[in-house]
Amino acid sequence: MVSLDAKLSAAVGGPTAKALGTHLELHTVGDLLRHYPRRYVERGALTPFLDLVEGEHATVFAEVQGTTGKRLRPNLYKTDVVIRDAEGARMTLAVFNKPWIEKDLRAGRRAYFSGKAERFNGRMQLANPEFQLVDDEAGVVAEEFAGTLLPIYPAAAKVASLTVQRSVRVALDVVDLGPDPLPDELRARHRLLGLAEALRLIHQPTSYGDVTRAQKRLKWDEAFVLQVVLAQRRAVTRSLAGTPRAPRPGGLLEAFDAALPFSLTAGQQQVGRELAGEMSSSSPMYRLLQGEVGSGKTVVALRAMLQVVDSGGQAALLAPTEVLAQQHARSLRAMLGPLAQAGELGAADVATRIALLTGSQGAAARRTALAEAASGEAGIVVGTHALLSEGVAFADLGLVVVDEQHRFGVEQRDALRAKGSTPPHVLVMTATPIPRTIAMTVYGDLEVSTLTELPKGRSPIKSAVVPVGEKPAWLDTAWQRVREQVAEGRQAFVVTPRIGGEEEPAAADGKRPAAAVLDVLPLLQEGPLQGLRVAALHGRMPPEDKDAVMQRFTAGQLDVLVATTVIEVGVDVPNATVMVVLDADRFGVSQLHQLRGRVGRGAHAALCLLVTEAEGGSPSRERLEAVAGTNDGFELSRIDLEQRREGDVLGASQSGGRSSLRMLRLADHEELILEARAEAVRLVADDPALRRHPALAQAVVDVLDEERAEFLAKG
Ligand code: ADP
Ligand code: MG
């Protein structure tokens, strides 16, 4: 018997183990047993050849029509095997130097053939096919095909599904799974198979009912172990003692609310109460605030910061880019007015100060900001990653607000938390709305608040795809729209995927390089936008220049900003009403939604035009149509997710790669995840260190190791 973490070579032959390792990244017995079939084919149903996809490894079940063999050269013998499918379609397979197969492949015998589907002389073929007869000449079915369902594995071009199937069979026979990681009562409550049975049935089912029952159990493994990890993290966070930061009557927050030029939406008030209550407690708040673009998260965060300042603490606001940090500092100062001018003429009695810390600022400005943070003079410190560096100290850090968290990792959040003398309250804001189950998983150690409504008086953003491949003239109409809006006193964004300039090599895949700021700018200035005040904004500009351009745009001294995604997050210019995105198909769904959120932030109707050469019906075009078709960020993030897979959900990185989730789809298995979460919370409350659940503890360690290895590999 071998354990799950035994090397594959302990179970299957050396060459097979090597092939599975090299081509499918399967190295241990556990890897192999968790390499689940992609689908199943019913034994006896011949595979329609029409279903074959060129370039894919395929297994077909077909009937032999006959063979003809011929010696082409002294050392080259070729057998043509003609097979047919259920509809009578024929395919000829060429097999070289295996004359002996001719006696097996007699007319009428049925067999599985596998190989890579390739087109040869205009006809679909299986290259270098392997075959497996399912019955002998008397029609007796071989044991390995005794099941009614044949598993088809996600095979690589060089490893046949049949090879995987055989290796799995051996592994199932020799593996010792040890105690089941899912506790018995839990399995009984949810009617879950034992692990050994589930693994056997997923690989060797006799009915689709078997497959479903096995899948349910294996999904539970993934969901439950993950939720146990997250429940443990939450338990640790909660067990820390923080400092209560209760509201203070007659303080900054009251003064701010009294001067607010608009009334808060019901959602802002509700979330505000939630935050106020949690920050008043000695158990540190650890909350995610998500909300549609433009839903007014900043005001909510600012009010929380003011409550903390009122109670004698400080708040830090961490932003992902310099542009955004500067903009935040500027807009917080503007919103607070005299309330942020402590020590200056005309300051309010209760006033505080806002300090800004960024990597690029001059030495003098930095010294002042550092001193204000360390002395406590600055109640609010805004900054980029620079806030995390060692030289930055606070008098009494009470609240950390992380804006647009998808750009920050858990480690960075923790680095900032460590700057408080007691663990500060934490508020993470994200404008990428995510479905509940994903929020619970990706941000599973955070509680979630959601702002769903937009402030009153917003007119919805209209979006349209501009297919320049089919309708080149529509591009002129787009520029016309920009001119019209500018004529009415509004402003516009033109967004491109690239900056341009010598540093960027041409695209390697033969595609035309995407539109670039530096190329588009002069073309627009001399062409369709002649006479307008147009400027560029991109990441390679020196920070002072970026800031200057942003300030001029905000002040209405520029009509059009030609920019990269530096404007993606947080830029707030309510007078901007049109956005033209060039080569829109080069952006992701959520990214486009973020970009689009830069317009429609005021009372004027807004328009977003997605310019693309992608053809009608292509996947890229469909993504764009989806973005144009809805303003619902939750819906769009669901679409995005379906295309991306979940990625590793525990680590700092949140995209791509193979994760511990193989069978569970966060978007599809909401109910199961909720149940698993409830079970995990219950179990962790009862046995926080999993002392009484050693097999589960081991499964937790395995998942964490895998996520960590994945993260390290990605660098
Ligand atoms: P986001 O959630 O995208 O960060 P912001 O906080 O930047 O949104 O708010 C978008 C704009 O709406 C800002 O100009 C802000 O001042 C304004 N705003 C926020 N709350 C309200 C409200 N209740 N009524 C009217 N305008 C509001
Ligand atoms: Mg914002």
XYZ file of C-alpha atoms and ligand atoms in Angstrom:
743
model
C 0.000 0.000 0.000
C 1.174 3.534 -0.705
C 0.028 6.884 0.640
C -1.418 9.790 -1.344
C 1.839 11.686 -1.254
C 3.896 8.740 -2.482
C 5.693 9.300 -5.782
C 3.788 7.987 -8.770
C 6.586 5.594 -9.586
C 5.632 3.695 -6.432
C 2.351 2.787 -8.095
C 2.835 2.730 -11.849
C 5.766 1.841 -14.067
C 8.707 4.227 -14.353
C 8.119 5.337 -17.967
C 4.402 5.931 -17.336
C 5.136 7.872 -14.158
C 7.620 9.949 -16.097
C 5.143 10.685 -18.883
C 2.420 11.647 -16.416
C 4.849 13.929 -14.622
C 6.255 15.583 -17.708
C 3.091 16.074 -19.681
C 0.348 16.362 -17.088
C 2.240 17.615 -14.026
C 1.058 14.616 -12.039
C 3.792 13.632 -9.605
C 2.193 11.859 -6.673
C -0.465 9.209 -6.296
C -2.689 11.947 -4.877
C -2.129 14.158 -7.944
C -3.229 11.321 -10.164
C -6.306 10.435 -8.150
C -7.308 14.104 -8.098
C -6.925 14.301 -11.865
C -10.613 13.863 -12.507
C -12.196 12.776 -15.777
C -13.329 15.673 -17.914
C -16.329 13.746 -19.113
C -17.576 10.225 -19.632
C -18.674 8.379 -22.722
C -21.263 5.696 -22.672
C -19.895 2.330 -23.571
C -21.485 1.009 -26.674
C -22.435 4.379 -28.108
C -20.259 4.972 -31.143
C -18.696 8.427 -31.203
C -19.818 10.724 -34.023
C -16.648 11.702 -35.916
C -18.171 15.101 -36.577
C -17.541 15.967 -32.929
C -13.784 15.775 -33.335
C -11.949 19.017 -32.849
C -8.771 19.529 -34.820
C -5.675 19.571 -32.618
C -7.342 17.907 -29.625
C -6.533 14.536 -28.248
C -9.629 12.436 -28.692
C -10.910 9.013 -27.853
C -13.563 7.585 -30.117
C -15.490 4.394 -29.866
C -15.913 2.958 -33.329
C -16.471 -0.169 -35.338
C -13.760 -1.618 -37.560
C -14.647 -1.952 -41.232
C -11.428 -3.571 -42.329
C -7.677 -3.185 -42.704
C -5.243 -3.163 -45.598
C -1.529 -3.508 -45.082
C 1.320 -2.679 -47.408
C 5.115 -2.505 -47.231
C 6.180 0.926 -48.491
C 9.926 0.566 -47.978
C 12.041 -2.223 -46.552
C 11.678 -0.777 -43.047
C 8.294 0.898 -43.352
C 5.037 -1.019 -43.160
C 1.711 0.781 -43.187
C -1.707 -0.461 -42.148
C -4.787 1.518 -43.111
C -7.573 0.861 -40.620
C -11.011 1.928 -41.751
C -13.419 2.608 -38.909
C -17.004 3.867 -38.863
C -19.157 5.758 -36.407
C -22.862 5.462 -35.544
C -23.892 7.513 -38.567
C -21.820 5.418 -40.924
C -19.168 8.097 -41.382
C -15.791 6.579 -42.137
C -12.311 7.458 -41.113
C -9.057 5.870 -42.176
C -6.298 5.605 -39.616
C -2.714 5.005 -40.640
C -0.695 2.781 -38.323
C 2.987 2.218 -39.069
C 5.149 -0.823 -38.483
C 2.598 -2.781 -36.474
C 1.505 -5.490 -38.907
C 0.289 -7.671 -36.052
C -2.680 -5.409 -35.347
C -4.350 -6.631 -38.503
C -5.375 -9.901 -36.926
C -7.066 -8.092 -34.010
C -8.797 -5.403 -35.992
C -11.192 -7.582 -37.963
C -14.328 -6.181 -39.518
C -17.125 -5.846 -36.948
C -14.902 -5.598 -33.855
C -15.420 -2.551 -31.694
C -12.641 -0.637 -30.047
C -11.598 2.641 -28.534
C -9.162 4.555 -30.666
C -7.307 7.518 -29.325
C -4.934 9.995 -30.812
C -4.638 13.600 -31.774
C -7.292 14.723 -34.246
C -5.547 16.155 -37.274
C -6.555 17.036 -40.767
C -4.747 15.075 -43.455
C -5.506 15.623 -47.131
C -8.595 17.541 -46.037
C -9.924 14.694 -43.890
C -9.994 14.329 -40.137
C -7.700 11.605 -38.805
C -6.339 10.392 -35.531
C -2.574 10.625 -35.677
C -0.551 7.683 -34.302
C -3.659 6.124 -32.862
C -3.673 3.724 -29.963
C -6.493 1.311 -29.733
C -8.135 -0.876 -27.191
C -10.506 -3.650 -28.112
C -13.425 -3.862 -25.733
C -14.525 -7.395 -26.486
C -13.014 -10.601 -27.723
C -14.083 -12.325 -30.853
C -16.871 -14.055 -29.017
C -18.161 -10.631 -27.950
C -17.090 -10.948 -24.308
C -16.313 -7.543 -22.904
C -12.903 -7.058 -21.326
C -12.819 -6.305 -17.615
C -11.464 -2.809 -17.899
C -14.470 -1.806 -19.943
C -16.958 -3.570 -17.755
C -18.276 -0.246 -16.472
C -20.956 1.346 -18.556
C -19.191 4.700 -18.524
C -15.718 5.235 -19.847
C -13.864 8.134 -18.218
C -12.247 10.590 -20.598
C -9.388 12.482 -19.000
C -8.082 15.898 -19.810
C -5.156 14.283 -21.564
C -2.124 15.998 -23.001
C -1.165 15.580 -26.644
C 1.417 13.016 -25.568
C -0.524 11.047 -22.972
C -3.593 9.170 -24.017
C -6.705 9.193 -21.890
C -6.440 5.400 -21.815
C -3.012 5.576 -20.212
C -4.376 7.793 -17.485
C -7.323 5.465 -17.004
C -5.064 2.443 -16.564
C -2.721 4.254 -14.189
C -5.648 5.400 -12.081
C -6.914 1.849 -11.834
C -3.582 0.683 -10.480
C -3.353 3.629 -8.094
C -6.838 2.961 -6.719
C -5.829 -0.608 -5.983
C -2.672 0.230 -4.073
C -3.474 3.490 -2.320
C -4.071 3.707 1.408
C -6.114 6.845 2.000
C -5.924 6.782 5.785
C -8.708 8.311 7.897
C -11.295 10.405 6.048
C -10.628 14.157 6.381
C -14.355 14.893 6.587
C -15.713 14.061 10.051
C -18.244 11.220 10.152
C -21.150 13.278 11.548
C -20.666 15.879 8.855
C -20.748 13.210 6.180
C -23.854 11.721 7.675
C -25.596 15.111 7.879
C -24.937 15.890 4.229
C -25.140 12.327 2.918
C -21.614 12.290 1.577
C -19.712 9.255 0.367
C -16.478 8.261 2.056
C -13.351 9.487 0.295
C -12.292 6.065 -0.973
C -15.652 5.371 -2.510
C -15.903 8.839 -4.009
C -12.516 8.490 -5.677
C -13.384 5.081 -7.018
C -16.721 6.237 -8.420
C -15.398 9.404 -9.996
C -12.894 7.302 -11.933
C -14.890 4.118 -12.437
C -18.566 4.961 -12.389
C -21.214 2.578 -13.587
C -23.863 5.277 -13.891
C -24.191 9.040 -13.996
C -25.727 8.751 -10.525
C -22.340 7.490 -9.306
C -20.636 10.451 -10.923
C -22.975 12.938 -9.288
C -22.580 11.412 -5.828
C -18.827 11.270 -6.172
C -18.657 14.854 -7.406
C -20.747 16.089 -4.505
C -18.377 14.544 -2.007
C -15.265 15.825 -3.791
C -16.690 19.342 -4.076
C -17.320 19.212 -0.351
C -13.688 18.363 0.249
C -12.596 21.476 -1.576
C -15.225 23.816 -0.166
C -14.970 22.591 3.400
C -11.202 22.564 3.735
C -11.043 26.061 2.286
C -13.717 27.340 4.636
C -11.937 25.763 7.595
C -8.787 27.690 6.670
C -10.780 30.898 6.444
C -12.704 30.254 9.661
C -9.393 29.737 11.431
C -8.087 33.019 10.049
C -11.185 34.867 11.191
C -10.929 33.283 14.627
C -7.334 34.481 14.986
C -8.243 38.009 13.876
C -11.130 38.150 16.325
C -9.078 36.924 19.222
C -6.781 39.968 18.993
C -7.649 42.814 21.306
C -7.826 46.189 19.580
C -8.700 49.631 20.838
C -12.353 50.736 20.692
C -12.761 53.914 18.645
C -16.236 55.116 19.580
C -17.832 58.220 17.996
C -17.395 61.451 19.980
C -20.209 63.982 20.131
C -19.187 67.434 18.960
C -16.280 66.063 16.928
C -15.101 66.121 13.321
C -17.639 63.602 12.109
C -20.580 65.656 13.302
C -19.140 68.807 11.801
C -18.503 66.989 8.526
C -22.016 65.543 8.338
C -23.514 68.950 9.034
C -21.620 70.464 6.106
C -22.176 67.621 3.625
C -23.716 69.070 0.433
C -25.804 65.957 -0.264
C -27.686 63.473 1.839
C -26.254 59.989 2.238
C -27.988 57.155 0.443
C -29.798 54.595 2.569
C -26.976 52.137 1.850
C -24.283 54.604 2.906
C -26.146 55.217 6.167
C -26.650 51.534 6.808
C -23.004 50.637 6.167
C -21.964 53.697 8.171
C -23.835 52.382 11.199
C -22.282 48.944 10.738
C -18.759 50.397 10.681
C -19.407 52.779 13.574
C -20.651 49.916 15.718
C -17.795 47.573 14.931
C -15.103 50.187 15.455
C -16.586 50.956 18.863
C -15.752 47.436 19.950
C -12.405 46.181 21.195
C -12.401 43.372 18.704
C -10.820 44.830 15.555
C -13.086 45.353 12.589
C -12.021 43.433 9.510
C -14.446 44.342 6.789
C -14.704 44.512 3.026
C -16.774 47.310 1.543
C -17.731 46.571 -1.998
C -19.866 48.726 -4.176
C -20.540 49.635 -7.726
C -18.285 52.214 -9.270
C -19.622 55.598 -8.238
C -21.684 54.265 -5.347
C -19.917 56.599 -2.942
C -17.528 54.403 -1.015
C -15.080 57.216 -0.366
C -17.539 59.182 1.759
C -18.293 56.089 3.789
C -14.589 55.492 4.379
C -13.941 59.128 5.231
C -16.700 59.106 7.839
C -15.143 56.020 9.425
C -11.751 57.749 9.434
C -13.231 60.817 11.111
C -14.770 58.705 13.856
C -11.343 57.272 14.619
C -9.704 60.698 14.606
C -12.439 61.948 16.948
C -11.574 59.184 19.383
C -7.923 60.215 19.397
C -6.523 57.790 16.823
C -5.220 58.083 13.274
C -6.361 56.599 9.998
C -4.205 55.494 7.077
C -5.566 55.319 3.547
C -3.605 53.048 1.260
C -4.045 53.607 -2.476
C -2.704 51.473 -5.338
C -1.192 54.239 -7.487
C 0.404 57.646 -7.044
C -2.283 59.273 -9.147
C -4.942 57.837 -6.912
C -3.147 58.670 -3.674
C -2.746 62.269 -4.807
C -6.313 62.458 -5.923
C -7.534 61.016 -2.620
C -5.494 63.492 -0.592
C -6.770 66.350 -2.704
C -10.409 65.302 -2.631
C -10.377 64.500 1.097
C -8.908 67.950 1.734
C -11.568 69.491 -0.487
C -14.385 67.606 1.216
C -13.124 68.483 4.682
C -12.228 72.112 3.932
C -11.437 73.942 7.195
C -11.790 70.640 9.051
C -8.473 69.520 7.550
C -6.542 72.714 8.134
C -5.413 72.339 11.744
C -2.705 74.829 12.546
C -3.625 77.061 9.596
C -5.503 80.304 9.517
C -9.272 79.790 9.360
C -9.162 76.198 10.579
C -12.132 74.769 12.435
C -11.770 74.172 16.198
C -11.911 70.407 15.878
C -9.688 70.342 12.770
C -7.070 67.726 11.903
C -4.511 67.458 9.086
C -4.110 65.181 6.086
C -0.599 64.023 5.240
C 0.386 62.544 1.881
C 3.228 60.049 1.544
C 4.318 58.750 -1.851
C 7.500 57.214 -3.173
C 8.276 60.011 -5.573
C 7.800 63.060 -3.392
C 10.694 65.371 -2.548
C 12.735 64.960 0.616
C 11.281 68.014 2.359
C 7.651 67.064 1.697
C 8.413 63.561 2.864
C 10.021 64.739 6.090
C 6.993 66.891 6.894
C 4.563 64.055 6.163
C 6.579 61.590 8.251
C 6.714 64.023 11.162
C 2.977 64.680 11.005
C 2.234 60.961 10.966
C 4.605 60.188 13.844
C 3.414 63.046 16.050
C -0.244 62.380 15.429
C -0.748 65.886 14.025
C -2.068 64.295 10.857
C -5.246 62.436 11.724
C -5.332 61.017 8.226
C -2.301 59.765 6.310
C -2.820 58.984 2.630
C -0.226 57.109 0.627
C 0.888 54.414 -1.737
C 3.107 51.424 -0.955
C 5.432 54.015 0.550
C 3.236 53.842 3.661
C 4.407 50.285 4.222
C 8.095 51.095 4.418
C 9.933 50.794 7.676
C 10.592 54.469 8.294
C 6.887 55.256 8.536
C 5.514 55.428 12.082
C 2.216 56.532 13.554
C 1.413 58.028 16.956
C -1.679 55.833 17.277
C -2.909 54.031 14.189
C -6.548 53.119 14.712
C -7.888 52.396 11.239
C -6.404 51.183 7.987
C -8.430 51.764 4.845
C -7.228 49.913 1.762
C -8.657 51.245 -1.464
C -9.088 49.008 -4.487
C -7.790 46.011 -2.654
C -7.467 43.817 -5.710
C -4.063 45.344 -6.211
C -2.836 44.522 -2.741
C -1.903 41.207 -1.237
C -2.717 39.906 2.192
C 0.913 40.425 3.221
C 0.820 44.120 2.410
C -2.373 44.606 4.359
C -0.755 42.860 7.283
C 2.393 44.982 7.053
C 0.308 48.075 7.533
C -1.721 46.533 10.326
C 1.483 45.852 12.189
C 2.108 49.597 12.470
C -0.562 50.005 15.141
C 0.337 49.560 18.830
C -2.816 47.475 19.055
C -4.225 45.864 15.898
C -6.086 48.614 14.043
C -9.511 48.259 12.511
C -9.331 47.418 8.817
C -11.633 48.482 6.020
C -10.936 47.166 2.543
C -12.732 48.834 -0.330
C -13.188 47.314 -3.728
C -15.057 48.563 -6.739
C -14.879 45.214 -8.434
C -18.096 43.770 -7.199
C -17.934 40.059 -6.796
C -20.639 37.515 -6.191
C -21.251 36.607 -2.590
C -19.674 33.179 -2.634
C -16.524 34.551 -4.147
C -16.393 37.377 -1.670
C -16.739 34.736 1.007
C -13.882 32.781 -0.418
C -11.439 35.205 -1.968
C -11.927 37.598 0.918
C -13.154 34.869 3.205
C -11.468 36.252 6.278
C -13.318 39.559 5.894
C -16.922 40.369 6.670
C -18.638 41.926 3.670
C -20.734 45.096 3.320
C -22.168 46.061 -0.017
C -23.357 49.375 -1.425
C -25.801 48.546 -4.177
C -27.549 51.806 -4.952
C -26.035 54.770 -6.698
C -26.638 58.268 -5.343
C -29.771 59.854 -6.752
C -29.598 61.997 -9.828
C -27.152 59.815 -11.753
C -28.206 59.036 -15.254
C -27.131 55.563 -16.306
C -24.162 55.218 -18.621
C -25.070 54.208 -22.159
C -22.532 51.906 -23.758
C -22.120 50.734 -27.317
C -19.692 48.615 -29.287
C -18.164 50.375 -32.287
C -17.164 47.594 -34.700
C -14.693 49.421 -36.918
C -13.968 46.243 -38.863
C -17.520 46.215 -40.210
C -18.472 49.891 -39.872
C -15.361 52.026 -40.249
C -17.454 55.198 -40.491
C -18.723 54.736 -36.963
C -15.347 55.754 -35.621
C -15.899 59.241 -37.052
C -19.252 59.306 -35.311
C -17.484 58.482 -32.049
C -15.153 61.475 -32.390
C -18.161 63.559 -33.386
C -19.779 62.610 -30.069
C -16.685 63.720 -28.195
C -16.750 67.094 -29.960
C -20.460 67.552 -29.197
C -19.971 66.887 -25.518
C -16.987 69.209 -25.308
C -19.040 71.882 -27.083
C -21.549 71.544 -24.257
C -18.839 72.083 -21.703
C -18.300 68.418 -20.837
C -15.045 66.422 -20.893
C -13.906 63.129 -22.382
C -11.514 60.221 -21.924
C -9.858 58.301 -24.732
C -8.369 55.067 -23.410
C -5.760 52.913 -25.153
C -4.177 49.610 -24.109
C -0.578 50.787 -24.599
C 1.623 53.776 -23.923
C 3.716 53.433 -27.083
C 7.269 54.584 -27.778
C 10.406 52.621 -28.603
C 10.542 50.593 -25.418
C 7.661 48.392 -26.394
C 8.380 45.716 -28.972
C 5.779 44.943 -31.612
C 3.360 42.206 -30.699
C 4.929 38.815 -31.290
C 1.770 36.989 -32.285
C 1.524 38.799 -35.605
C -1.406 40.862 -34.424
C -1.303 44.572 -35.029
C 0.047 46.210 -31.877
C -2.750 47.748 -29.840
C -3.465 51.465 -29.985
C -1.008 53.514 -27.934
C -1.352 56.865 -26.183
C 1.724 58.362 -27.821
C 0.574 57.398 -31.331
C -3.062 58.314 -30.896
C -2.448 61.692 -29.285
C -0.940 63.466 -32.336
C -3.416 61.790 -34.704
C -6.348 63.101 -32.705
C -4.820 66.537 -32.247
C -4.249 66.948 -35.964
C -7.389 65.097 -37.002
C -10.814 64.619 -35.485
C -10.180 66.462 -32.239
C -8.312 69.418 -33.722
C -8.775 72.578 -31.718
C -9.721 70.814 -28.489
C -7.493 70.895 -25.438
C -6.095 67.364 -25.429
C -3.379 65.910 -23.165
C -1.857 62.513 -22.431
C -1.752 60.649 -19.127
C 0.206 57.432 -18.689
C 2.348 55.513 -16.265
C 5.737 56.494 -17.713
C 5.217 60.194 -17.083
C 7.050 61.640 -14.067
C 4.670 61.784 -11.080
C 4.640 65.622 -10.995
C 3.560 65.705 -14.639
C 0.835 63.135 -14.048
C -0.415 65.091 -11.113
C -0.339 68.367 -13.057
C -2.333 66.870 -15.942
C -4.881 65.399 -13.535
C -5.253 68.730 -11.796
C -5.801 70.567 -15.061
C -8.344 67.999 -16.173
C -10.178 68.128 -12.834
C -10.215 71.928 -13.013
C -11.751 71.804 -16.487
C -8.662 73.244 -18.198
C -8.413 70.209 -20.484
C -11.189 68.792 -22.668
C -9.865 65.363 -23.476
C -7.499 63.041 -21.668
C -5.822 60.357 -23.780
C -4.804 57.793 -21.207
C -3.919 54.227 -20.358
C -5.581 52.363 -17.517
C -3.892 54.690 -15.023
C -7.353 56.233 -14.892
C -8.959 52.873 -14.196
C -9.447 53.307 -10.506
C -10.818 56.095 -8.442
C -10.445 59.048 -10.795
C -13.430 61.251 -9.992
C -14.264 64.020 -12.452
C -18.067 64.362 -12.491
C -17.960 66.637 -15.540
C -16.522 63.867 -17.753
C -19.310 62.326 -19.824
C -17.796 60.429 -22.765
C -15.257 57.682 -22.906
C -13.893 56.152 -26.089
C -11.975 52.921 -25.469
C -9.739 51.979 -28.410
C -9.008 48.289 -29.052
C -11.447 47.588 -26.259
C -11.119 43.836 -26.840
C -7.622 43.976 -25.316
C -9.125 44.714 -21.891
C -10.841 42.336 -19.485
C -14.515 42.554 -18.670
C -14.095 43.869 -15.141
C -11.433 46.271 -16.284
C -13.761 47.786 -18.868
C -16.447 48.151 -16.249
C -13.967 49.952 -14.007
C -12.868 52.199 -16.821
C -16.418 53.032 -17.740
C -17.052 54.035 -14.139
C -14.893 57.125 -14.755
C -17.803 58.718 -16.626
C -21.380 59.169 -15.476
C -20.328 60.391 -12.040
C -22.341 63.585 -12.276
C -25.865 64.567 -13.252
C -25.202 64.544 -17.024
C -25.984 61.587 -19.269
C -22.839 59.628 -20.088
C -21.672 57.509 -22.983
C -19.018 54.812 -23.284
C -17.924 53.651 -26.731
C -16.028 50.378 -27.054
C -14.079 50.500 -30.296
C -12.925 47.156 -31.654
C -11.842 45.299 -34.751
C -13.048 41.995 -33.284
C -15.478 40.304 -35.620
C -19.124 39.789 -34.858
C -19.672 36.451 -33.108
C -16.079 36.106 -31.918
C -15.553 35.528 -28.181
C -13.862 38.928 -27.827
C -16.771 40.617 -29.472
C -19.213 38.783 -27.239
C -17.397 39.939 -24.134
C -17.687 43.516 -25.348
C -21.371 43.102 -26.131
C -21.840 41.789 -22.597
C -20.140 44.861 -21.144
C -22.206 47.150 -23.364
C -25.353 45.253 -22.436
C -25.306 45.767 -18.680
C -24.108 48.201 -16.054
C -24.385 45.544 -13.400
C -20.890 44.961 -12.089
C -21.886 41.769 -10.287
C -23.149 40.248 -13.499
C -19.977 41.276 -15.315
C -17.659 39.902 -12.680
C -19.513 36.623 -12.969
C -18.810 36.584 -16.694
C -15.212 37.493 -16.060
C -14.844 34.727 -13.556
C -16.298 32.106 -15.829
C -13.540 32.846 -18.264
C -10.699 33.097 -15.807
C -11.181 30.184 -13.410
C -10.747 31.039 -9.801
C -6.996 31.130 -9.511
C -5.511 30.627 -6.121
C -7.936 32.002 -3.671
C -5.937 31.993 -0.489
C -2.661 33.423 -1.646
C -1.843 37.009 -2.344
C -2.241 36.631 -6.054
C -5.721 36.378 -7.403
C -5.530 35.322 -10.976
C -4.453 32.456 -13.141
C -2.713 29.255 -12.298
C -3.864 25.946 -10.978
C -5.485 26.195 -7.595
C -6.618 23.798 -4.922
C -10.060 24.067 -6.465
C -10.464 21.416 -9.137
C -14.101 20.561 -9.026
C -15.644 23.452 -7.188
C -16.741 26.445 -9.222
C -17.177 29.429 -6.970
C -19.732 30.928 -9.304
C -21.851 27.789 -9.552
C -21.840 26.129 -6.181
C -23.125 28.839 -3.925
C -25.402 26.688 -1.819
C -22.776 24.068 -1.168
C -20.251 26.741 -0.219
C -22.699 28.302 2.235
C -23.313 24.928 3.863
C -19.619 24.180 4.006
C -18.958 27.554 5.560
C -21.556 26.988 8.270
C -20.050 23.579 9.041
C -16.538 25.015 9.084
C -17.493 27.803 11.472
C -19.123 25.298 13.797
C -16.170 22.933 13.762
C -13.532 25.633 14.235
C -15.482 27.163 17.145
C -15.474 23.768 18.776
C -11.929 22.688 17.917
C -9.915 25.752 16.810
C -6.600 23.960 16.335
C -8.226 20.845 14.818
C -6.643 18.690 17.529
C -9.527 16.258 17.413
C -9.531 16.205 13.611
C -5.999 15.214 12.581
C -6.930 14.089 9.058
C -8.661 17.402 8.414
C -5.684 19.260 9.890
C -3.465 17.455 7.394
C -5.778 18.370 4.501
C -5.598 22.009 5.582
C -1.812 21.893 5.615
C -1.795 20.326 2.151
C -4.016 23.040 0.692
C -1.935 25.798 2.229
C 1.278 24.217 0.944
C -0.113 23.931 -2.514
C -1.304 27.524 -2.582
C 2.030 28.691 -1.258
C 4.021 26.662 -3.759
C 1.849 28.057 -6.514
C 2.381 31.585 -5.278
C 6.145 31.170 -5.046
C 6.328 29.610 -8.478
C 4.620 32.658 -9.890
C 7.062 34.948 -8.147
P -16.740 55.122 -5.569
O -17.662 54.224 -4.840
O -16.616 54.777 -7.018
O -15.413 55.287 -4.906
P -16.989 57.845 -4.878
O -16.920 57.689 -3.431
O -15.771 58.327 -5.581
O -17.477 56.516 -5.545
O -18.241 58.775 -5.201
C -18.551 59.152 -6.525
C -19.087 60.561 -6.540
O -20.378 60.615 -5.932
C -18.226 61.526 -5.786
O -18.159 62.713 -6.547
C -18.980 61.731 -4.488
O -18.740 62.999 -3.932
C -20.411 61.601 -4.928
N -21.326 61.121 -3.885
C -21.059 60.201 -2.931
N -22.155 59.967 -2.171
C -23.141 60.734 -2.666
C -24.516 60.934 -2.314
N -25.089 60.295 -1.310
N -25.230 61.800 -3.063
C -24.671 62.454 -4.100
N -23.383 62.316 -4.476
C -22.611 61.468 -3.773
Mg -13.459 55.414 -5.145
